[in-house]
mmCIF file of C-alpha atoms and ligand atoms in Angstrom:
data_model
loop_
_atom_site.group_PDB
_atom_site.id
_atom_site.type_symbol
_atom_site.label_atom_id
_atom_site.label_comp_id
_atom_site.label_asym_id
_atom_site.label_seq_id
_atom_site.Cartn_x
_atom_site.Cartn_y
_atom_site.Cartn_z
ATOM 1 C CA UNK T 1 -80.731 -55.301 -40.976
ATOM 2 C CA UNK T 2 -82.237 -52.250 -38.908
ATOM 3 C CA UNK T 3 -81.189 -54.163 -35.775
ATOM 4 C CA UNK T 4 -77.526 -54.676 -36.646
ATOM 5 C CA UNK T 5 -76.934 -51.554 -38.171
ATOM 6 C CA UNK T 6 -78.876 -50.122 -34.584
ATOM 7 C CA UNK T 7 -76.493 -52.337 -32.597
ATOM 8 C CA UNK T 8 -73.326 -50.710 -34.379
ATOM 9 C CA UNK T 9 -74.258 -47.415 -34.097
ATOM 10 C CA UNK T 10 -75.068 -47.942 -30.103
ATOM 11 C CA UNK T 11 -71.801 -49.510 -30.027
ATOM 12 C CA UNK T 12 -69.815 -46.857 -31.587
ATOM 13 C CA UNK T 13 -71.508 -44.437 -29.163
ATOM 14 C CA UNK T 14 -70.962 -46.951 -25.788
ATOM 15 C CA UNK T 15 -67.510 -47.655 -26.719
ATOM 16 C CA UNK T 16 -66.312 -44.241 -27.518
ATOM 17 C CA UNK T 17 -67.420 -42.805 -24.305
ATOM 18 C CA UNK T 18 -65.720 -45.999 -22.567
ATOM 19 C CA UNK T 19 -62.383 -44.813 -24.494
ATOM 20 C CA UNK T 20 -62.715 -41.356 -23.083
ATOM 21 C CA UNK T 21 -63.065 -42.285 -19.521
ATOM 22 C CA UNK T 22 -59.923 -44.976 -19.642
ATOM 23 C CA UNK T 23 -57.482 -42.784 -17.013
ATOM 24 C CA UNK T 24 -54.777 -45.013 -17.748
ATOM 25 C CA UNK T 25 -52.908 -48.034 -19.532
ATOM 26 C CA UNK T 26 -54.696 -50.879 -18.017
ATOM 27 C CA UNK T 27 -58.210 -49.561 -18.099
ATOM 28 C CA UNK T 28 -57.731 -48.585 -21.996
ATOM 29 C CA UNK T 29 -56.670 -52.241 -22.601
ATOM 30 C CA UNK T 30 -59.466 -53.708 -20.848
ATOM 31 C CA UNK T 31 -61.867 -51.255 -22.939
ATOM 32 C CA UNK T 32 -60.002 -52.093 -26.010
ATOM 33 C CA UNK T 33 -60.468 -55.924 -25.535
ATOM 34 C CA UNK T 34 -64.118 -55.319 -24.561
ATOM 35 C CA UNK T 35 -64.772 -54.068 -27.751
ATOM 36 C CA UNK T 36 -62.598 -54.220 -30.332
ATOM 37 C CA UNK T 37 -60.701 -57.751 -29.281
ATOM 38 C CA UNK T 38 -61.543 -60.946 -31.114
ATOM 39 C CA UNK T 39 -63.935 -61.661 -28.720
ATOM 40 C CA UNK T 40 -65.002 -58.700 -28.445
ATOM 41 C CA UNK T 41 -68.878 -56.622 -29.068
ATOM 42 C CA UNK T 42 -67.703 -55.421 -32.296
ATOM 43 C CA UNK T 43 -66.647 -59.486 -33.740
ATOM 44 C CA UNK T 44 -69.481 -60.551 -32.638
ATOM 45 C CA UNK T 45 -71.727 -58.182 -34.053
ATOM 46 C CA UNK T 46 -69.958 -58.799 -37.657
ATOM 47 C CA UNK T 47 -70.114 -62.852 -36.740
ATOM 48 C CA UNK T 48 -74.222 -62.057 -37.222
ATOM 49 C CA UNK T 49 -73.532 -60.651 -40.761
ATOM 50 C CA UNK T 50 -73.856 -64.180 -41.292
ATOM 51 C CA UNK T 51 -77.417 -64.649 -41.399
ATOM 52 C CA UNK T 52 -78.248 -61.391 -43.239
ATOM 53 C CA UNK T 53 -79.243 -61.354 -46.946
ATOM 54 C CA UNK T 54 -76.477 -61.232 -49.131
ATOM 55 C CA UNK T 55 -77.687 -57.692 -50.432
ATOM 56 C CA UNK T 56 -77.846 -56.188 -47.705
ATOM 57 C CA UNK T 57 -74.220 -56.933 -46.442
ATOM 58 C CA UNK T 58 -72.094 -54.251 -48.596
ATOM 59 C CA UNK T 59 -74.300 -51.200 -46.661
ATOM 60 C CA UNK T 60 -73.707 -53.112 -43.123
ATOM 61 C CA UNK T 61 -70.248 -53.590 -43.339
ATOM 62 C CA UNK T 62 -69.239 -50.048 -44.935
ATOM 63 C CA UNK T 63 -71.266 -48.516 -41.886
ATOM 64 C CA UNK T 64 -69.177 -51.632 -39.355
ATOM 65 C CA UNK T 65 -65.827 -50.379 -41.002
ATOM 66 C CA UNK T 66 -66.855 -46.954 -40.399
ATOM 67 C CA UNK T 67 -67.668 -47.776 -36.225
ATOM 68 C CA UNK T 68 -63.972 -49.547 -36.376
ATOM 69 C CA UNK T 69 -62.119 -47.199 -38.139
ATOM 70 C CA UNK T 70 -63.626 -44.238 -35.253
ATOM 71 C CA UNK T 71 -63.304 -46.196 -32.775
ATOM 72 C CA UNK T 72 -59.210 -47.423 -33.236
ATOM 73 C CA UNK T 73 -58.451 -43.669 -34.128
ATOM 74 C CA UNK T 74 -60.501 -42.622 -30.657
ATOM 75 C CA UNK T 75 -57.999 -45.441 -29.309
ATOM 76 C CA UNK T 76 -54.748 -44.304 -30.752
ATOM 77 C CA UNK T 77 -55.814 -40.517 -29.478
ATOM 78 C CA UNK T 78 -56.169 -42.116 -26.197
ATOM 79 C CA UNK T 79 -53.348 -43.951 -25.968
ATOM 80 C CA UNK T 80 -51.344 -41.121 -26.755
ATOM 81 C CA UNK T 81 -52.879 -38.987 -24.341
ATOM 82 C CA UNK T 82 -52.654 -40.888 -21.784
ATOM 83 C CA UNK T 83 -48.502 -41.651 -22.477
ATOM 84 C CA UNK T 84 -48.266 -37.888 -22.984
ATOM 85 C CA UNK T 85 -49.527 -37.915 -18.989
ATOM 86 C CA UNK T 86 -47.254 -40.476 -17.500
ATOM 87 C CA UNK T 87 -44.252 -38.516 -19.327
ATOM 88 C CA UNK T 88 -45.143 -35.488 -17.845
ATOM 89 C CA UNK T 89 -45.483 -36.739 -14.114
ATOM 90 C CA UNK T 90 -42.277 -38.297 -14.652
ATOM 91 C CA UNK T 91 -40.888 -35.382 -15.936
ATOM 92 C CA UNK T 92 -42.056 -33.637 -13.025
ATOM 93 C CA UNK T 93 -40.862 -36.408 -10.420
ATOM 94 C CA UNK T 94 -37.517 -36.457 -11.863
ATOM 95 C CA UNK T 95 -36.675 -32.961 -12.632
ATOM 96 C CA UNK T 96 -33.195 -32.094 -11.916
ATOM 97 C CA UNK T 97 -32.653 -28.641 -10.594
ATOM 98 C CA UNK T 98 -29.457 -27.662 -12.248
ATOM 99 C CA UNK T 99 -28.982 -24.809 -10.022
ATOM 100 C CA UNK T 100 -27.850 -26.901 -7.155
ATOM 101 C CA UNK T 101 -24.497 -26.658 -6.393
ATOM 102 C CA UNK T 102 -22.228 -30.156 -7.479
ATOM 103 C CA UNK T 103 -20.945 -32.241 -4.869
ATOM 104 C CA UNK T 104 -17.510 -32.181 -3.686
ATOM 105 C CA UNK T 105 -15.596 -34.884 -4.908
ATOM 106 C CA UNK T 106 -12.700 -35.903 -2.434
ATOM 107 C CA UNK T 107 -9.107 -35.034 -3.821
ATOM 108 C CA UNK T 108 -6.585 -37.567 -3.712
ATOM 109 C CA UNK T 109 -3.203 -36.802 -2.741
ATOM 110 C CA UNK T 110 0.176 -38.669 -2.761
ATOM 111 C CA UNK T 111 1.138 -40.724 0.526
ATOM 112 C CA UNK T 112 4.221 -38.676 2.502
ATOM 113 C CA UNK T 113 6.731 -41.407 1.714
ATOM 114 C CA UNK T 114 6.126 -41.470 -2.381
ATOM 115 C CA UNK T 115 5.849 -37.909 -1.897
ATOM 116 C CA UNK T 116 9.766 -37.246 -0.767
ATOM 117 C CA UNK T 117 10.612 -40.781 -2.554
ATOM 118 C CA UNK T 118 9.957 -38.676 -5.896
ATOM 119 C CA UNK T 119 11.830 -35.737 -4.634
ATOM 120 C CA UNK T 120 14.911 -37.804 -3.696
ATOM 121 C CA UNK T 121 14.847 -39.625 -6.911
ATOM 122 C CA UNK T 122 14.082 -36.216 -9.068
ATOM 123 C CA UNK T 123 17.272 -34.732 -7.031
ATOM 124 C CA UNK T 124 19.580 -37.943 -8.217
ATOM 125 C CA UNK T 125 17.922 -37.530 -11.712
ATOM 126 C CA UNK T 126 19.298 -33.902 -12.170
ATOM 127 C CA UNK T 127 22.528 -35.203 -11.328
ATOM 128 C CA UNK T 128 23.005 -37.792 -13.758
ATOM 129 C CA UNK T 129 21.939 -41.163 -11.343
ATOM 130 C CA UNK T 130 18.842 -43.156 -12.793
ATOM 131 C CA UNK T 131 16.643 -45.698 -10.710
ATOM 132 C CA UNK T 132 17.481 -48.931 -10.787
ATOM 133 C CA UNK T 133 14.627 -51.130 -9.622
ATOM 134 C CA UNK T 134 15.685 -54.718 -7.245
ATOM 135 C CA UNK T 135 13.530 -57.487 -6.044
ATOM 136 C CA UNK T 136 12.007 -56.735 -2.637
ATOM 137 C CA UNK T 137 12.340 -61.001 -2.089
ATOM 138 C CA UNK T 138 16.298 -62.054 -1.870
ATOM 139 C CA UNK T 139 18.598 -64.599 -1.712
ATOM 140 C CA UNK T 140 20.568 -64.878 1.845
ATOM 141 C CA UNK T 141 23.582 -64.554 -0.074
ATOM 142 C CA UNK T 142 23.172 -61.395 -2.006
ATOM 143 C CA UNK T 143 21.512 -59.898 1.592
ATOM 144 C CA UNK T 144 24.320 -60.354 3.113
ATOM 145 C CA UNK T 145 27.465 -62.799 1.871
ATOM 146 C CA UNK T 146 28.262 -60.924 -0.959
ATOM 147 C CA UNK T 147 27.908 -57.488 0.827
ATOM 148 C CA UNK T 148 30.982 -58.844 2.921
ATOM 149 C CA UNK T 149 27.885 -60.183 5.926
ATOM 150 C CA UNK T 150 29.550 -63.956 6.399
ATOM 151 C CA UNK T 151 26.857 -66.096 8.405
ATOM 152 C CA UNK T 152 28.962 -65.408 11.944
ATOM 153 C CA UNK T 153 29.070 -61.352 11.352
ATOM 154 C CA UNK T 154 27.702 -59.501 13.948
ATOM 155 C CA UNK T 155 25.634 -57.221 11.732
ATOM 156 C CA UNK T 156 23.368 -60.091 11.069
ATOM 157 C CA UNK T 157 21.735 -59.852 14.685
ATOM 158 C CA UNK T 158 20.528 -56.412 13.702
ATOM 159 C CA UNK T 159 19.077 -57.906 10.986
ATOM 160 C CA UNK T 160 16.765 -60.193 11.740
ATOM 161 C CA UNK T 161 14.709 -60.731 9.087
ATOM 162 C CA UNK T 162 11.432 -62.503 7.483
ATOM 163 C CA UNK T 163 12.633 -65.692 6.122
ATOM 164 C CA UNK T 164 10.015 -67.372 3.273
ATOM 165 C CA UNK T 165 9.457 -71.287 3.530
ATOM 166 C CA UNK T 166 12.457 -71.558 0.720
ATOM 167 C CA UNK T 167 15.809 -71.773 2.355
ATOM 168 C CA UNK T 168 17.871 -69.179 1.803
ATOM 169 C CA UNK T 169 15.241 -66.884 0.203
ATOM 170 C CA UNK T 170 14.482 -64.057 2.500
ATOM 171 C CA UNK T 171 12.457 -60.296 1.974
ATOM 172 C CA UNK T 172 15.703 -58.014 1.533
ATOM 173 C CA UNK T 173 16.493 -56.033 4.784
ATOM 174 C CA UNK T 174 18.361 -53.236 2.824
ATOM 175 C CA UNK T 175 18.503 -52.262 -0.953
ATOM 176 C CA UNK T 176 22.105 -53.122 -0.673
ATOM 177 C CA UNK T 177 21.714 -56.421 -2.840
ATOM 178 C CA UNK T 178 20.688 -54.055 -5.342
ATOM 179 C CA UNK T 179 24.176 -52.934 -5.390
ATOM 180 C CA UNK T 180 25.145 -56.480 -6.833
ATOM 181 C CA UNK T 181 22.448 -56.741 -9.165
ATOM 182 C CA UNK T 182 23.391 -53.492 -10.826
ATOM 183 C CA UNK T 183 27.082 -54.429 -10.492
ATOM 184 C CA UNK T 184 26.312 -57.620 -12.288
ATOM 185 C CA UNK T 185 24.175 -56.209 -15.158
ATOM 186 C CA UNK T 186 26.398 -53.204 -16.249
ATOM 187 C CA UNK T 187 30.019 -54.418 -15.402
ATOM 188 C CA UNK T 188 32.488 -53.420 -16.390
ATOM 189 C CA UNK T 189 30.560 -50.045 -17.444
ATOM 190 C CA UNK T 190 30.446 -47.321 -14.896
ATOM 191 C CA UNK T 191 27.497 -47.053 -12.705
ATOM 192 C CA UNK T 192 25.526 -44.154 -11.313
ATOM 193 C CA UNK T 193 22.296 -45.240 -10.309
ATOM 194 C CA UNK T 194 19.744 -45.087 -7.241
ATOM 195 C CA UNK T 195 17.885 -47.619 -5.676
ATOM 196 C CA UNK T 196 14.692 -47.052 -4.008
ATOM 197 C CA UNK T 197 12.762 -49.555 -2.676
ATOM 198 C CA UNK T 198 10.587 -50.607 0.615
ATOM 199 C CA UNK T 199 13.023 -53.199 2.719
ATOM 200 C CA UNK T 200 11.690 -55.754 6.053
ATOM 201 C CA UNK T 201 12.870 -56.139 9.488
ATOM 202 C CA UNK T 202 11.532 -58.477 11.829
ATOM 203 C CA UNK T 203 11.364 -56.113 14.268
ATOM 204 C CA UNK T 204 9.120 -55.481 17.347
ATOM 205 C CA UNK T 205 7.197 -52.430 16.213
ATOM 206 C CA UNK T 206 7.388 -49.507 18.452
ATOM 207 C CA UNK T 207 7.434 -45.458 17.758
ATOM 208 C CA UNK T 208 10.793 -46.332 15.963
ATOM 209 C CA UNK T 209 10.874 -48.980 14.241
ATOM 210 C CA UNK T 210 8.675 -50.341 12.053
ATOM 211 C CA UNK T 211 9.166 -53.980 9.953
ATOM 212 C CA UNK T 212 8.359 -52.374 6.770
ATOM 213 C CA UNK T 213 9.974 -48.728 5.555
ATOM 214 C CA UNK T 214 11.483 -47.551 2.753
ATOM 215 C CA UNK T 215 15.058 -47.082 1.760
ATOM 216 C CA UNK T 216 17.177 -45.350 -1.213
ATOM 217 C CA UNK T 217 20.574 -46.660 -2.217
ATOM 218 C CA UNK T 218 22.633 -44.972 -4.295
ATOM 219 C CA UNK T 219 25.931 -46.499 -6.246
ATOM 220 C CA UNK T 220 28.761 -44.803 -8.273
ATOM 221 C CA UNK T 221 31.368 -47.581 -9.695
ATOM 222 C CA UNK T 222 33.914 -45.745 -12.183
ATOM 223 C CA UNK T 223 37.932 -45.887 -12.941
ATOM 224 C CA UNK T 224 38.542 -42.863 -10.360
ATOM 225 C CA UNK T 225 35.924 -42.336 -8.252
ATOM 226 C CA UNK T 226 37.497 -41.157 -4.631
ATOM 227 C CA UNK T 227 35.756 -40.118 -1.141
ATOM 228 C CA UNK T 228 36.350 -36.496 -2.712
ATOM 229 C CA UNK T 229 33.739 -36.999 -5.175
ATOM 230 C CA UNK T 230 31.348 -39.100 -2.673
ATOM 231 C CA UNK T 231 31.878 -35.919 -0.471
ATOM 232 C CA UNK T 232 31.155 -33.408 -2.967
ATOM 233 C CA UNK T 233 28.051 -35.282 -4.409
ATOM 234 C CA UNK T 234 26.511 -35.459 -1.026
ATOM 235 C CA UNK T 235 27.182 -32.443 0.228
ATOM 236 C CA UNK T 236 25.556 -30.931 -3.148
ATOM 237 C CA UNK T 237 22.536 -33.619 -2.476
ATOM 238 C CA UNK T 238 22.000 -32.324 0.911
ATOM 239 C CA UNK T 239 21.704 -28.499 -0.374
ATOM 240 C CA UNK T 240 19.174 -29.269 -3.176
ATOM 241 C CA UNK T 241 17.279 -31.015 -0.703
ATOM 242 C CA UNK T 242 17.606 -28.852 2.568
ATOM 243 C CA UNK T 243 18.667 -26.018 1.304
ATOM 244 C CA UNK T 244 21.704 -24.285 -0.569
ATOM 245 C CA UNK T 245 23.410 -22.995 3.084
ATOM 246 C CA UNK T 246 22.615 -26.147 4.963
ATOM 247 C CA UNK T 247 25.452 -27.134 6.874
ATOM 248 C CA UNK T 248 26.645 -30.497 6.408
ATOM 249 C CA UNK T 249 29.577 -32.577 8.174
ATOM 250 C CA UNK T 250 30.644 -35.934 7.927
ATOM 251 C CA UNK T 251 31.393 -38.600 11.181
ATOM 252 C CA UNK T 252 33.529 -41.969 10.371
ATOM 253 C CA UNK T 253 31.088 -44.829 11.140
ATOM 254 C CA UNK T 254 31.452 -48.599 10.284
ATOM 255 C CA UNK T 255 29.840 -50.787 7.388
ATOM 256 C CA UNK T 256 30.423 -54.285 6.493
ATOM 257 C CA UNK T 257 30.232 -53.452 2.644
ATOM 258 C CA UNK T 258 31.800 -49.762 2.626
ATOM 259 C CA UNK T 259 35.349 -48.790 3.971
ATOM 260 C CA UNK T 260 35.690 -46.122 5.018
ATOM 261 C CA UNK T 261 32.787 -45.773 6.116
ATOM 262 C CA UNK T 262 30.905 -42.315 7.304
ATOM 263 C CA UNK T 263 27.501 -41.165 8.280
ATOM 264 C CA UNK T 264 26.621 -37.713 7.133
ATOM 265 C CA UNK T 265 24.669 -35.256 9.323
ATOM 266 C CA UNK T 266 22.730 -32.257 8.222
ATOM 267 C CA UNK T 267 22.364 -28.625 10.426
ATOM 268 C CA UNK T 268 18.651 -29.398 11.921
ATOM 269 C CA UNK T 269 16.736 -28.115 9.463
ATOM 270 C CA UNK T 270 13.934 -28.119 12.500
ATOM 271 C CA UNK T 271 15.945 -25.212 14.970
ATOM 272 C CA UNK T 272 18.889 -24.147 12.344
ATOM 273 C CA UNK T 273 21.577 -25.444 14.720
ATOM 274 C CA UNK T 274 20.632 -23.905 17.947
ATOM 275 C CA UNK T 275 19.595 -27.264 19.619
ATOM 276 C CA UNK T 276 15.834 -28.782 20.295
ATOM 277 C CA UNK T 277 13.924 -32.107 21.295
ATOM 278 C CA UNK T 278 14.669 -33.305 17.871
ATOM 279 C CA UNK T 279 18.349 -32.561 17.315
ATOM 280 C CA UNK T 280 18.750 -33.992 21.108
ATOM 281 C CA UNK T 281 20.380 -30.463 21.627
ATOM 282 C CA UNK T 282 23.057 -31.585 19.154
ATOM 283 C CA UNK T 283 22.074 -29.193 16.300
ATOM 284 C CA UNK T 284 22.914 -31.989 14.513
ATOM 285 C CA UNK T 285 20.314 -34.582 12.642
ATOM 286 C CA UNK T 286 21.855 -37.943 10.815
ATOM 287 C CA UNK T 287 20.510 -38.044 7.357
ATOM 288 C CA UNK T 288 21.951 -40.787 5.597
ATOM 289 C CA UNK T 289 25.128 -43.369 5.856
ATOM 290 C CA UNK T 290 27.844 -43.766 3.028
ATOM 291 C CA UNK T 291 31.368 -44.745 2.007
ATOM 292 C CA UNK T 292 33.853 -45.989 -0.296
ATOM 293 C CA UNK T 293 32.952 -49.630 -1.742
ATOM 294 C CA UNK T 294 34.671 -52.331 -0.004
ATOM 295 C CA UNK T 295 36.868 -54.071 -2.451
ATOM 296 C CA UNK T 296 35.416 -57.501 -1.795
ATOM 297 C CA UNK T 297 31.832 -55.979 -2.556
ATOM 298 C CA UNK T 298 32.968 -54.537 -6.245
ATOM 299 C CA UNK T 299 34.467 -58.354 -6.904
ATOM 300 C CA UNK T 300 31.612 -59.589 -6.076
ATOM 301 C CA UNK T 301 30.030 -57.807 -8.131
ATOM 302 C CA UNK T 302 32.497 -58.353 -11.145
ATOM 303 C CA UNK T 303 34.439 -55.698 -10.672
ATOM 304 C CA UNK T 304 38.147 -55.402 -10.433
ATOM 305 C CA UNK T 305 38.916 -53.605 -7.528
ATOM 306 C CA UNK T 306 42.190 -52.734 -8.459
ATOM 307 C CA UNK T 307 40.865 -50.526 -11.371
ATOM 308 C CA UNK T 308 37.343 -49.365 -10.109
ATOM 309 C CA UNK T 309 36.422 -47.578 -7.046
ATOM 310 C CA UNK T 310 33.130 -46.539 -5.673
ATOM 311 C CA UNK T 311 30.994 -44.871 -3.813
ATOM 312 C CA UNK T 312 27.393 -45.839 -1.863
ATOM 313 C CA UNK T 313 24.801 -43.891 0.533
ATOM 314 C CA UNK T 314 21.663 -45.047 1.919
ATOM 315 C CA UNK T 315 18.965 -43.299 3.516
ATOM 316 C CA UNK T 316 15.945 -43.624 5.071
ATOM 317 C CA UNK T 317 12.926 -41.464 3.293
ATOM 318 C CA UNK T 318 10.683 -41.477 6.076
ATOM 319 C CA UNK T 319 13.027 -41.331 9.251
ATOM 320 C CA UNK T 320 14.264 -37.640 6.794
ATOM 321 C CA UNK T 321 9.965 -36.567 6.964
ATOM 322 C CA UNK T 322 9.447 -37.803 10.504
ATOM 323 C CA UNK T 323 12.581 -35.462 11.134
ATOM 324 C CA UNK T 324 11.393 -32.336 8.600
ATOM 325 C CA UNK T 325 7.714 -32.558 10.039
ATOM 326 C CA UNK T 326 8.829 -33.425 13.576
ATOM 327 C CA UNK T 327 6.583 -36.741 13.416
ATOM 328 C CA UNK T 328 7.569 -38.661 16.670
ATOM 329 C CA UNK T 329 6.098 -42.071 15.695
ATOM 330 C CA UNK T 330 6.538 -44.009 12.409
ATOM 331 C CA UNK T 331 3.703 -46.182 12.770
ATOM 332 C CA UNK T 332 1.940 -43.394 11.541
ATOM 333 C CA UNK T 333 3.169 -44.342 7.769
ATOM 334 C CA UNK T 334 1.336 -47.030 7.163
ATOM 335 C CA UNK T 335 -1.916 -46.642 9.872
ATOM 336 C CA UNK T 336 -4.088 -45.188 7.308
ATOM 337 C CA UNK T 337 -5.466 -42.770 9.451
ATOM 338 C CA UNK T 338 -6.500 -40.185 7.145
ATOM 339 C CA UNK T 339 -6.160 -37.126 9.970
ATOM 340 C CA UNK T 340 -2.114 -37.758 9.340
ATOM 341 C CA UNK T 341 -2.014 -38.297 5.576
ATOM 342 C CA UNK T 342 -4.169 -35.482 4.543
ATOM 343 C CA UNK T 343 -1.374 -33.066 6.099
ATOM 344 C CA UNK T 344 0.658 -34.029 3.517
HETATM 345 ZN ZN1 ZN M 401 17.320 -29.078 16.324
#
């Protein structure tokens, strides 16, 4: 009995001392199978209980509880030390200094074309014209029969387009068909509505032309709508978007689905008239064709044209920022080079 209870005591001192010195997880686990696993000193020295008397077993194992209880609190006091250390140092490695400034993060901005596409539409807006959205993919015929462009008209060759694998289903190459669509849907209601949309040419691409750009259409049908009113509305366009004492004048011009037909030019808005590189010296820049629906267009479109009229206008939004910002290439649009779109 003196030996085991010698044994224990020796133990409680050894493995203490081992607990202290553990510096981190994986030495304290070794120490803590050493001695207090199954296998460990302390089992074995209770497996010899065994062969004491049984008298003398009570004192022995009070005195063995005693060593374990020490020794798992010595362990728990360990343990937490040493997880108290490891939080610290990573703490420490992972401090953030909130004093540090924040990084920058990039604005994002509006491409140049939606940019003036929203102006142009807000314009129509306050005058009473909502958007009406069309199908960038088109039939042949509402591209160009029903807009008065038979399959022999010369207009065609100006408008080559691209041509899907289904005949007769082409990517519009105007939002004219849009025109029909709307015609169709409200008939015989009047219409005021715009038509904005991104149109296709198969074009070679060059500083001018491009085979993808954007259009807006507008459309008044009504019982007396009359080239006074076209003229008035435009004119009233062109000073909310160029100014209120922007000169405007009109030149008679030729359209398939319009007759008459005009194209209406604004006072440069780069040299006020005097004559530059971009007016060509005229003082003059095109802005946008129009004129008076063609009778065989508001048919089409259900229309009779003996009691409805109408007027139409296209333009071009980005051939009106090329000409604003003096851009001399259109390719620009759609490069993606960030050193043109972030001067918008
Ligand atoms: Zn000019």
């Amino acid at each position: 009995m003196e030996q085991i209870l010698q044994r224990l005591t020796s133990l409680g001192v050894e493995a203490e001392r081992a607990l202290q010195g553990a510096a981190d997880r994986a030495v304290l686990e070794q120490v803590r199978v050493r001695y207090l696993g199954r296998k460990g000193t302390l089992a074995a020295i209770l497996r010899g209980m065994a062969d004491l008397d049984p008298v003398e077993r009570p004192a022995v194992g009070k005195v063995a509880n005693e060593v374990k209880r020490r020794l798992e609190a010595a362990l728990a006091a360990r343990r937490e030390a040493i997880e108290a250390t490891v939080r610290q140092a990573a703490l420490a490695a992972e401090r953030v200094d909130v004093t540090l400034p924040g990084r920058p993060v990039p604005m994002g901005r509006l491409h140049p074309s939606t940019q003036i596409l929203r102006r142009i539409c807000q314009i129509w807006a306050d005058m009473g014209f909502q958007v009406y959205r069309s199908r960038d993919v088109e039939t042949e015929e509402m591209n160009f029969e029903l807009l008065n462009i038979p399959a022999h008209h010369p207009a065609r060759d100006m408008w080559d387009t691209f041509y899907t694998t289904t005949e007769g289903v082409l990517l519009r190459t105007h939002t004219s068909p849009g025109q029909i669509r709307a015609m169709r849907e409200y008939c015989p209601e009047p219409i005021r509505v715009i038509l904005p949309g991104m149109c296709y040419r198969y074009e070679q691409i060059t500083a001018r032309s491009e085979i993808q750009f954007h259009q807006v259409e507008g459309l008044a049908v009504g019982r007396h709508v009359t080239m006074t009113a076209l003229k008035g509305t435009l004119v009233d366009f062109a000073h909310r978007m160029f100014g209120a004492d922007r000169k405007v004048r009109f030149r008679a011009s030729h359209f398939p689905f319009t007759e008459p037909s005009a194209e209406m030019d604004v006072e440069c808005i780069i040299c006020e008239g005097r004559g530059c590189v971009v007016c060509k010296q005229s003082g003059w820049l095109e802005i946008l064709g129009c004129g008076m629906v063609h009778p065989e267009v508001l048919h089409n479109g259900g229309y009779d044209p003996a009691a409805f009229s109408g007027f139409a206008f296209g333009m071009g939004p980005e051939r009106i920022t090329m000409l604003k910002h003096g851009i001399e290439d259109i390719r620009y649009f759609w490069a993606n080079d960030l050193r043109f779109l972030e001067q918008f």
